[in-house]
Short mmCIF file of C-alpha atoms in Angstrom, two decimals:
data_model
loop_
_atom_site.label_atom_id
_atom_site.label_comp_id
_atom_site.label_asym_id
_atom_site.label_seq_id
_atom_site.Cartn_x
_atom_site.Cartn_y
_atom_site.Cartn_z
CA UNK A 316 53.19 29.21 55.11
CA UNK A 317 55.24 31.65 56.93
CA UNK A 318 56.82 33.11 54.17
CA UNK A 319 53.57 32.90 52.41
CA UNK A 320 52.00 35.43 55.04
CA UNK A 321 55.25 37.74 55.18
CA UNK A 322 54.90 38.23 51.29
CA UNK A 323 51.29 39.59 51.91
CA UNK A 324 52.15 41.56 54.75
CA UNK A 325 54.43 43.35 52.45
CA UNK A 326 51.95 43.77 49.83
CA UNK A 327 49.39 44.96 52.05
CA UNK A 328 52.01 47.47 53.30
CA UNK A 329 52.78 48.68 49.66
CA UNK A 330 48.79 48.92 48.54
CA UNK A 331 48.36 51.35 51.58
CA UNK A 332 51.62 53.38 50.75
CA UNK A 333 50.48 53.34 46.57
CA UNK A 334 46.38 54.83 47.89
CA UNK A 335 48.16 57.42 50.17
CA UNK A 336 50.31 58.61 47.11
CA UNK A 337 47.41 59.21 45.27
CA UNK A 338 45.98 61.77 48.10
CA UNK A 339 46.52 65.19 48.62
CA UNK A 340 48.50 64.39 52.18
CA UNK A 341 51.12 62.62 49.75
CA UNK A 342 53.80 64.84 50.37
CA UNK A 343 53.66 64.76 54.12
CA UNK A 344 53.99 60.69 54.10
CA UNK A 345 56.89 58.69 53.79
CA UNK A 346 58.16 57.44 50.40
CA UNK A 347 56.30 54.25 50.01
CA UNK A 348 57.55 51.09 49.93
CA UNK A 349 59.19 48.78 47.57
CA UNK A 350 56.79 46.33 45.84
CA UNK A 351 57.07 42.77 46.83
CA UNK A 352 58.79 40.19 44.42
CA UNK A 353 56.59 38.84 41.77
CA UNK A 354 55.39 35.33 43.05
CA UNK A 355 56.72 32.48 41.35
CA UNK A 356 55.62 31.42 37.71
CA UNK A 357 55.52 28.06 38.95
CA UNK A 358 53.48 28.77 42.04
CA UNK A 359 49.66 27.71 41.05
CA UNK A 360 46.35 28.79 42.04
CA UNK A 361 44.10 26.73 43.92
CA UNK A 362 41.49 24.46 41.76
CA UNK A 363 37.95 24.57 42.29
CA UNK A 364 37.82 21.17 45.24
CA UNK A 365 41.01 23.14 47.08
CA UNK A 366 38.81 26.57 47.24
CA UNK A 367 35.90 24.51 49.00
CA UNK A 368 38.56 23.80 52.09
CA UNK A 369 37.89 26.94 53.73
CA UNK A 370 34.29 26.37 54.51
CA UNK A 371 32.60 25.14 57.61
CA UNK A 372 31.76 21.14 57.12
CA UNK A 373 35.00 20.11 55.68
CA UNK A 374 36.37 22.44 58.54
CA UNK A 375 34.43 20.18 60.82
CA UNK A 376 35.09 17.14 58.95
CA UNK A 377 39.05 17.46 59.14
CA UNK A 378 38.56 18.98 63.34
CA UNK A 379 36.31 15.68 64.07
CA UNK A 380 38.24 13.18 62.61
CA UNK A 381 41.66 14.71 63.69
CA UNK A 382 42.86 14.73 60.51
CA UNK A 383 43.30 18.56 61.18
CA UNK A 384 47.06 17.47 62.19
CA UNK A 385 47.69 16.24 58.10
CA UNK A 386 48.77 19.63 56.64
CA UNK A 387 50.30 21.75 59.38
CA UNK A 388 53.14 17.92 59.36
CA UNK A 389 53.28 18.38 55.79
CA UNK A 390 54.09 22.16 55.51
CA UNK A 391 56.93 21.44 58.06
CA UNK A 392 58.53 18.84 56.38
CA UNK A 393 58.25 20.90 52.60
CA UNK A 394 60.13 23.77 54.68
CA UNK A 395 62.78 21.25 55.84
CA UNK A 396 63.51 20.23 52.18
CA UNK A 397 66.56 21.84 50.46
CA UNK A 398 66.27 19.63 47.05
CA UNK A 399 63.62 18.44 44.44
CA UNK A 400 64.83 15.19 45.77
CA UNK A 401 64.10 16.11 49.33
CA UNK A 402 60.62 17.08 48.44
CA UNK A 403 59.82 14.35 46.52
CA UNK A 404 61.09 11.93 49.35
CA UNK A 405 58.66 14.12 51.68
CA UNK A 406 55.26 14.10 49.30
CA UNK A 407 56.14 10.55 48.97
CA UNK A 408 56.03 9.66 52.48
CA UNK A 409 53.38 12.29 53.45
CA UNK A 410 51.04 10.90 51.01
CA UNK A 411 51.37 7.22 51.81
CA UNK A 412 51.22 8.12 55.24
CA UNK A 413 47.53 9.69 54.94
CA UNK A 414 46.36 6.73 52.79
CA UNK A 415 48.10 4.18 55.69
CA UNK A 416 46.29 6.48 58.58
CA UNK A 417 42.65 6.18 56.26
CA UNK A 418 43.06 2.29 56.41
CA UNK A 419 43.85 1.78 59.91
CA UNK A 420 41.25 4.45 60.54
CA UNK A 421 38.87 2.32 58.48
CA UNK A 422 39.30 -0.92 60.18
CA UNK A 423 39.98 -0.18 63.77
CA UNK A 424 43.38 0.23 63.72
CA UNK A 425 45.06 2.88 65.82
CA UNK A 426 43.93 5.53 68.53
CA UNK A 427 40.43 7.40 68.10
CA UNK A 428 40.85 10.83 67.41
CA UNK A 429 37.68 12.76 67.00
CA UNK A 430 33.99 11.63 67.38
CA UNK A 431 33.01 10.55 63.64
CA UNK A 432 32.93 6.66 63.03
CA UNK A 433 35.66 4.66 61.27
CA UNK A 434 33.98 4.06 58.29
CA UNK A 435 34.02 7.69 57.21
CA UNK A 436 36.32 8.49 54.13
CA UNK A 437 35.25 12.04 53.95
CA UNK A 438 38.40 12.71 56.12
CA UNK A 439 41.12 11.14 53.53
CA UNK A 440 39.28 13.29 50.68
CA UNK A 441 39.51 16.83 52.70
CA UNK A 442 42.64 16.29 54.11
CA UNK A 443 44.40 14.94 50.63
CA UNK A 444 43.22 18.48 49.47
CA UNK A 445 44.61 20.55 52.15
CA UNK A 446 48.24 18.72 51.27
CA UNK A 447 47.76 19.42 47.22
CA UNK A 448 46.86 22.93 48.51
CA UNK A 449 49.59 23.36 50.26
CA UNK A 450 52.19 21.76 47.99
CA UNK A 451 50.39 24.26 45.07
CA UNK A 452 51.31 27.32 47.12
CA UNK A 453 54.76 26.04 48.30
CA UNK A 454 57.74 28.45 47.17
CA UNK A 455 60.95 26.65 48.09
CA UNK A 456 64.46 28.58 48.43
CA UNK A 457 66.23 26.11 45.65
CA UNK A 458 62.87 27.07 43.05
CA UNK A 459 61.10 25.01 41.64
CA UNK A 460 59.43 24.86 38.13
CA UNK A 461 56.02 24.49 37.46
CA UNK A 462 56.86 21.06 35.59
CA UNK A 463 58.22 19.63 38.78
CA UNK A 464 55.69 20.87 40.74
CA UNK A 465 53.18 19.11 38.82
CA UNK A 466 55.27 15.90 39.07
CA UNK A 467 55.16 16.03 42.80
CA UNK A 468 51.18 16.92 42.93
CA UNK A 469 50.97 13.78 40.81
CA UNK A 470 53.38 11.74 43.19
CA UNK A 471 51.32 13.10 46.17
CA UNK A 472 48.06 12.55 44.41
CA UNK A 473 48.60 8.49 43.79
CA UNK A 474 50.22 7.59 47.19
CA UNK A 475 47.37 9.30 49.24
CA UNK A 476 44.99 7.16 47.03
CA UNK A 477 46.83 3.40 47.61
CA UNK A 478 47.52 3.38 43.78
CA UNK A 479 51.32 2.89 44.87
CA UNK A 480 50.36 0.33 47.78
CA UNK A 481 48.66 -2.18 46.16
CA UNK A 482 50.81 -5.39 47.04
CA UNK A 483 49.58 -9.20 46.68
CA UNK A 484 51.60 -11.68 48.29
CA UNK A 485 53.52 -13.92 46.18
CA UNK A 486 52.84 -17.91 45.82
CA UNK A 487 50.05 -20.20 44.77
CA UNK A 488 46.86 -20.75 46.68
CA UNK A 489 46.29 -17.22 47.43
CA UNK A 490 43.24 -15.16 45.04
CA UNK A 491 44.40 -11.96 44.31
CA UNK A 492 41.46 -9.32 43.70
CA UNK A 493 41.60 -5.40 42.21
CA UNK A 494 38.75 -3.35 43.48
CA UNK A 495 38.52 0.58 43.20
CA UNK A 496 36.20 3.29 44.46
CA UNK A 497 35.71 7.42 43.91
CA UNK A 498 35.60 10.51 46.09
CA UNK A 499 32.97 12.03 47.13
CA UNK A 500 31.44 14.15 44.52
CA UNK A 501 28.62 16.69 43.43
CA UNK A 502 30.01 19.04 46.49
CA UNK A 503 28.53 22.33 45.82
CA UNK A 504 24.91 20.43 46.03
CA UNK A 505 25.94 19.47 49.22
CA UNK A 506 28.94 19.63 50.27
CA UNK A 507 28.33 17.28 53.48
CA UNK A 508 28.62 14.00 50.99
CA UNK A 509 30.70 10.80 51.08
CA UNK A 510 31.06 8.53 48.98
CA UNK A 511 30.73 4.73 49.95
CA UNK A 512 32.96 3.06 47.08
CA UNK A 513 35.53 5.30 48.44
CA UNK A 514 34.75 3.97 52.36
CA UNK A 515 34.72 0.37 50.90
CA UNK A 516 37.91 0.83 49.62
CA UNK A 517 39.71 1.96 52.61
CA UNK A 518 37.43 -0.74 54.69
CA UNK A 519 38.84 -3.75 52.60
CA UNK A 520 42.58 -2.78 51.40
CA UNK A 521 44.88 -5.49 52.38
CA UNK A 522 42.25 -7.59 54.02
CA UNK A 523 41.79 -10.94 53.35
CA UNK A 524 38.23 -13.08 52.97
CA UNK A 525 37.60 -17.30 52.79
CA UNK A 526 36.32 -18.58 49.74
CA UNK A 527 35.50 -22.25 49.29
CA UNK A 528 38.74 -22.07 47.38
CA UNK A 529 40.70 -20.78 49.71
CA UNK A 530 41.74 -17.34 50.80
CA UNK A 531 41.35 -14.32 49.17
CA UNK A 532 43.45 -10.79 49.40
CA UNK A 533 41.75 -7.59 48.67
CA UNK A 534 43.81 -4.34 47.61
CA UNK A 535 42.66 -1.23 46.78
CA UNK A 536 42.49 2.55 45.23
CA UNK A 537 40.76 5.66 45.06
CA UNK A 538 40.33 7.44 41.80
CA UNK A 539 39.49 10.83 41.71
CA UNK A 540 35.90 12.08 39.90
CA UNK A 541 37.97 14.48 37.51
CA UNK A 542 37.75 14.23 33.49
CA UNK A 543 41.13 15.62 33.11
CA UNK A 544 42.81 12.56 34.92
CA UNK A 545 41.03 10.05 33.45
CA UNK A 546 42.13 11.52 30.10
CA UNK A 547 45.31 11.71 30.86
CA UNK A 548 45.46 7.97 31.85
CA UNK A 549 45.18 7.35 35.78
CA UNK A 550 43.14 4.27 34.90
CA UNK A 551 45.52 2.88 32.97
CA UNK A 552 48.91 3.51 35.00
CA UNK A 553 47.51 2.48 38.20
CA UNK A 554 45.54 -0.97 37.27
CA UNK A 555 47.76 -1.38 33.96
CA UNK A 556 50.48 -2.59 36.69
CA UNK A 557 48.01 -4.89 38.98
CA UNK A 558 45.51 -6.47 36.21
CA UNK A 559 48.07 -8.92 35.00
CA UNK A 560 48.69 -10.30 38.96
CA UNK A 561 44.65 -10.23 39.61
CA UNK A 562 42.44 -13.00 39.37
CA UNK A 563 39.70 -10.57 39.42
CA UNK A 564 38.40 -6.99 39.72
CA UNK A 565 35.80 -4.73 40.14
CA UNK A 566 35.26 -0.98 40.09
CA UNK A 567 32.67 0.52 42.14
CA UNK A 568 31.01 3.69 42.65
CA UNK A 569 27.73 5.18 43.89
CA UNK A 570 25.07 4.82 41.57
CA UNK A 571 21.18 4.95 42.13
CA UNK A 572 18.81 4.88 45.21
CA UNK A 573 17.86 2.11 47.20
CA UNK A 574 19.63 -0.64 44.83
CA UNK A 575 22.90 -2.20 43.56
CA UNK A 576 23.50 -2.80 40.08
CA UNK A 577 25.80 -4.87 38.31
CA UNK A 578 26.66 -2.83 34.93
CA UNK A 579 26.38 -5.23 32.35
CA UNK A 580 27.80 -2.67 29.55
CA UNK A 581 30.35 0.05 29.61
CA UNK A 582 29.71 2.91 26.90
CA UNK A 583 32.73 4.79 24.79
CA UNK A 584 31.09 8.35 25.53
CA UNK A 585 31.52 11.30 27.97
CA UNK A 586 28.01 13.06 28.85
CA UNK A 587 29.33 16.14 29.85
CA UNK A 588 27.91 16.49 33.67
CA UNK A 589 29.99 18.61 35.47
CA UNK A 590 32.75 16.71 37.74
CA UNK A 591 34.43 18.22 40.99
CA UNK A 592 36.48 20.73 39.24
CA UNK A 593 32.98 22.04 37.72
CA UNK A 594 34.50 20.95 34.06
CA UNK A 595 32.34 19.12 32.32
CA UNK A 596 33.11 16.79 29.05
CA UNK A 597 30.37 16.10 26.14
CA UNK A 598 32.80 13.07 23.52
CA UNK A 599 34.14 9.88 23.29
CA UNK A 600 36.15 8.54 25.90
CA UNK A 601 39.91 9.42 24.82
CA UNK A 602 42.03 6.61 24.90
CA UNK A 603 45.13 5.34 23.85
CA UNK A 604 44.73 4.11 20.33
CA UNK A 605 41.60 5.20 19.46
CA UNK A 606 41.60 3.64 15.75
CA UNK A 607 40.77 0.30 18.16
CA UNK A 608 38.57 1.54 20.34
CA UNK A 609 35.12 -0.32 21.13
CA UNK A 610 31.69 1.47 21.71
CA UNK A 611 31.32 -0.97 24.47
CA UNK A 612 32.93 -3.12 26.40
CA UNK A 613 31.11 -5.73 29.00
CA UNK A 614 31.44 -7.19 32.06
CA UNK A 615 32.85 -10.49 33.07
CA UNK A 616 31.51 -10.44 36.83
CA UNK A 617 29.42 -13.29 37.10
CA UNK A 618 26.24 -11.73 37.25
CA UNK A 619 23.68 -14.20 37.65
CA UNK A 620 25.24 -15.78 40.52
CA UNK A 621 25.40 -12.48 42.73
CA UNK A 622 22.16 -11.53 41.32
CA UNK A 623 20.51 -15.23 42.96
CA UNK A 624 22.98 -14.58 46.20
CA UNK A 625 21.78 -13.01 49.28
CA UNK A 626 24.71 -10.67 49.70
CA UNK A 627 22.61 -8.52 52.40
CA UNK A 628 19.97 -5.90 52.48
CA UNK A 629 20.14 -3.80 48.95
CA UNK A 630 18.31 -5.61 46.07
CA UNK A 631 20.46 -6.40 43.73
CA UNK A 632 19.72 -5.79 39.49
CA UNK A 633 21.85 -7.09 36.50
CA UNK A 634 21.50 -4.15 34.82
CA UNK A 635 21.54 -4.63 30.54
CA UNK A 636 20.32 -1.01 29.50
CA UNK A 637 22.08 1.40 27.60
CA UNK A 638 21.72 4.63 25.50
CA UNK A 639 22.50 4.13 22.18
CA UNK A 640 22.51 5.72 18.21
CA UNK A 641 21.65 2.52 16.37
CA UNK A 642 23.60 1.70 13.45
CA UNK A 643 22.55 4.19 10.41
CA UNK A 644 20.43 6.85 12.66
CA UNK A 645 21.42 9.65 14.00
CA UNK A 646 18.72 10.27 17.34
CA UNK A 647 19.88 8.09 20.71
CA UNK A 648 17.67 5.65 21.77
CA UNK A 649 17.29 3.60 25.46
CA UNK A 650 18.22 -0.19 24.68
CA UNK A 651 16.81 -1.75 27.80
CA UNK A 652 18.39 -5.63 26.61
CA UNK A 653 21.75 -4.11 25.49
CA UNK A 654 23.56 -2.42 22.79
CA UNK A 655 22.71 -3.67 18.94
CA UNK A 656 25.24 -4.37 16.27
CA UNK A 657 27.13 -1.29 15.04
CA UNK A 658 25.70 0.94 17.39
CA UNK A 659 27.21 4.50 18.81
CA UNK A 660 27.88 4.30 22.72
CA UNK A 661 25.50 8.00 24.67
CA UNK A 662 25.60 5.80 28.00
CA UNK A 663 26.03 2.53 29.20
CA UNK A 664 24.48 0.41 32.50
CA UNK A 665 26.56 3.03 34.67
CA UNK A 666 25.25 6.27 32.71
CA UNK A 667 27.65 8.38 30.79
CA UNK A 668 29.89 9.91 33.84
CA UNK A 669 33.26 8.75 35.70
CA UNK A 670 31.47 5.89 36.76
CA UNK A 671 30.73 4.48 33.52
CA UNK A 672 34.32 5.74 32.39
CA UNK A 673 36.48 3.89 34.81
CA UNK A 674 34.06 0.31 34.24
CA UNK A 675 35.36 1.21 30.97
CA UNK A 676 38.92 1.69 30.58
CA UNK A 677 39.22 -1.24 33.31
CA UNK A 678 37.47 -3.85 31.31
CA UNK A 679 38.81 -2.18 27.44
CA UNK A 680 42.53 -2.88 29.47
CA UNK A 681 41.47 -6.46 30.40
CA UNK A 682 40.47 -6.75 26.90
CA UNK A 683 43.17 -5.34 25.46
CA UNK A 684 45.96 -7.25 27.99
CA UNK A 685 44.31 -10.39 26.91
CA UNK A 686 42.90 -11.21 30.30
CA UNK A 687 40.04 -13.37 31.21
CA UNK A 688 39.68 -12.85 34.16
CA UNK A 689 35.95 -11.92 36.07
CA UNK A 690 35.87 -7.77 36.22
CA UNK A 691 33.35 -5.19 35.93
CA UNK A 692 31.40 -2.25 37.46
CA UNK A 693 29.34 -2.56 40.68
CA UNK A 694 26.89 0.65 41.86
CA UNK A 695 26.62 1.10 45.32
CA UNK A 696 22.94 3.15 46.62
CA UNK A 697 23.30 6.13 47.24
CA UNK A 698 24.36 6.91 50.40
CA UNK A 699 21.73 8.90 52.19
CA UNK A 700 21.35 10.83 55.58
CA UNK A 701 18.94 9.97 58.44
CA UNK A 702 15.36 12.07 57.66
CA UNK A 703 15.37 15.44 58.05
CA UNK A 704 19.10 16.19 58.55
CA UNK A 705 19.89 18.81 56.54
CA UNK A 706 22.68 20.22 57.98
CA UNK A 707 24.67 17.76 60.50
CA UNK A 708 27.96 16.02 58.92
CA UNK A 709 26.29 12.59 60.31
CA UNK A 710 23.62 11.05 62.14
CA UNK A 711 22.76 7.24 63.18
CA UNK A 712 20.88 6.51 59.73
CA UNK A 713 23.73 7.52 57.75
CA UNK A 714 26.77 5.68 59.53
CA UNK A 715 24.24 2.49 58.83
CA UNK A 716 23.62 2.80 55.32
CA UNK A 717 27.24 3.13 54.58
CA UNK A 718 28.52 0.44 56.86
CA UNK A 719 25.74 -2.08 54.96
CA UNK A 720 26.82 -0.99 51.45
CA UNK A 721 29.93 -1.76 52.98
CA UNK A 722 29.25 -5.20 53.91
CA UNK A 723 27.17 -5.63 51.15
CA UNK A 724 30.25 -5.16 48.76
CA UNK A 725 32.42 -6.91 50.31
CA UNK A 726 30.01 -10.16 50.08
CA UNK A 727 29.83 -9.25 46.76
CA UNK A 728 33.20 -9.64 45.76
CA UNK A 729 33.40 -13.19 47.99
CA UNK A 730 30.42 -14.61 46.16
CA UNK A 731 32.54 -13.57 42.31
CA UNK A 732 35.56 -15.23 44.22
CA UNK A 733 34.24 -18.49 44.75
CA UNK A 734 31.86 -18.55 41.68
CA UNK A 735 34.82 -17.68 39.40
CA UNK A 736 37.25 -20.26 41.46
#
């Protein structure tokens, strides 16, 4: 960052020397200054989530968790690095590091720094940003082009999310189970939100539950809620590696008000609302091998059982209706009992966003792995703030809501355990 700021000091000096020379007290002023070096090609601009660092409630956010520490380590140990290899060793570690802190944040590991409560995974969200920010505006002495800086944003980028840290243990008589959640998202509506499949996900990596068939190990991963990644196959690298171990999965994300729904169908189709880059994406779900590629898929959570469980203080909805063109039509209709033969995918159970998207490449890569194994989508509520607060990062009614989704998903996953045992 240092050099950063001595770069603009010397282009502020040469933009007042350049308006002087265009004055009639030129000639009495010194010749101006040379210009600065260009910045480096491979340097990048901040994206759209990095910009939305600077303002006050992720401010606050990073300050009151004490997560303010994360980038000021991380820009040290970039300026101690005198190879690729050095960096990469550092983003590596960095990265893990901040998904490792999130966890034992999560579930009461470690000292309390800051007044928000455990359960909040706002702080792993802003301060992965200010570390991709900072490795974005990095210039190292030994250069570095703008291929290999993408590399290390994606190194960075999947070992601050536990997509490298997923680990069963080894043996028989253990059930190993896959479960995934988002960042927070819709930010510029307010920017204050969190995301609860994303706090369930740091509150139940590497823990363990007791099923009537025995024990149970959970491990996690954050995705982010960005089309671009998804295209480019996040889904796929990340549970393409831990599917085959699993004995089962589920993604989750947030999903409608006042109620958790298991998705019974997964639609082929992008609807085009804007995601946290502010890019939105109206066509079919690009995968690999399209010429095979189903307009649905379907879940193989057992359904009716968590449905008839009392998993805690949500209701609970098996939820069977989809958008759909029918088969020989060209106008989508709502299919409240599923898709019919031959039909074109405009939104499954989960809608037509990244939530719907990542229920579907996870169960089209069971599918197309050969698995039978139980996985599918769960939608958390909506996580909502105490009445009236319109402006506070938290309040009593919030921390409740997300520690009961919370709970409520991790009963979930028991009762599939031991109904799929």
């Amino acid at each position: 960052m240092s050099r950063i700021r001595a770069r603009l000091d010397v282009l502020g000096v040469a933009l007042v020397a350049l308006t002087l020379a265009a004055s009639p007290l030129a000639a009495a002023q010194p010749a101006p200054a040379p210009a600065p070096a260009p910045v480096p090609a491979s340097a990048q601009p901040l994206t759209v989530e990095e910009a939305r660092l600077d303002k006050a409630v992720p401010q606050e956010i990073l300050r009151r968790s004490g997560f303010d520490t994360v980038a000021p380590q991380f820009t040290r140990a970039l300026a101690g690095a005198r190879s690729y290899g050095q960096a990469e060793q550092a983003v590596v570690r960095h990265g893990a590091r901040l998904w490792d802190r999130a966890v034992d944040r999560a579930q009461g590991r470690g000292p309390v720094r800051g007044d928000l409560s455990r359960d909040d995974d706002r702080p792993l969200y802003w301060a992965r940003l200010s570390l991709t920010s900072e490795l974005r505006r990095w210039e190292p002495e030994f250069g570095l082009s703008g291929d290999a800086r993408v590399r290390l944003l994606e190194r960075l980028e999947s070992a601050s999310r536990g997509q490298d840290s997923m680990d069963f243990p080894a043996g028989k008589g253990v059930r190993r189970i896959v479960m995934t959640g988002f960042d927070p998202f819709t930010l510029d509506r307010d920017i204050r939100i969190s995301n609860p499949s994303g706090a369930t996900a740091l509150a139940l990596d590497g823990t363990w539950i007791r099923t009537a068939d025995g024990p149970a190990r959970i491990e996690t991963a954050v995705f982010p809620v960005r089309w671009q990644d998804f295209a480019d196959g996040t889904v796929e690298r990340a549970l393409g590696r831990q599917l085959p171990k699993a004995d089962l999965f589920t993604t989750v994300s947030q999903g409608r008000v006042g109620r958790i729904d298991i998705e019974r169908f997964n639609g082929a189709w992008r609807g085009g609302f804007g995601d946290n880059e502010n890019i939105s994406r109206t066509e079919t779900v690009p995968v690999a091998d399209p010429a095979t590629q189903p307009q649905w898929t379907r879940t193989t959570l057992p359904y009716q059982e968590i449905v008839a469980a009392d998993t805690g203080r949500f209701p609970v909805y098996d939820n069977t209706s989809v958008t759909e063109i029918p088969a020989g039509q060209t106008a989508p209709v709502v299919r409240p009992g599923g898709p019919t033969p031959g039909s074109t995918a405009r939104a499954g159970g989960g809608g037509d966003y990244l939530s719907n998207e990542i229920a579907y490449r996870a169960t089209l890569l069971r599918d197309r792995l050969g698995l039978t194994i139980p996985g599918g989508h769960v939608h958390t509520p909506v996580l909502q703030f105490g009445t009236g607060n319109t402006t506070e990062i938290t309040d009593p009614e919030f921390v409740r809501n997300r520690l009961d989704i919370i709970d409520q998903v991790r009963e979930i996953i028991r009762v599939t355990a031991e109904t799929s045992g």
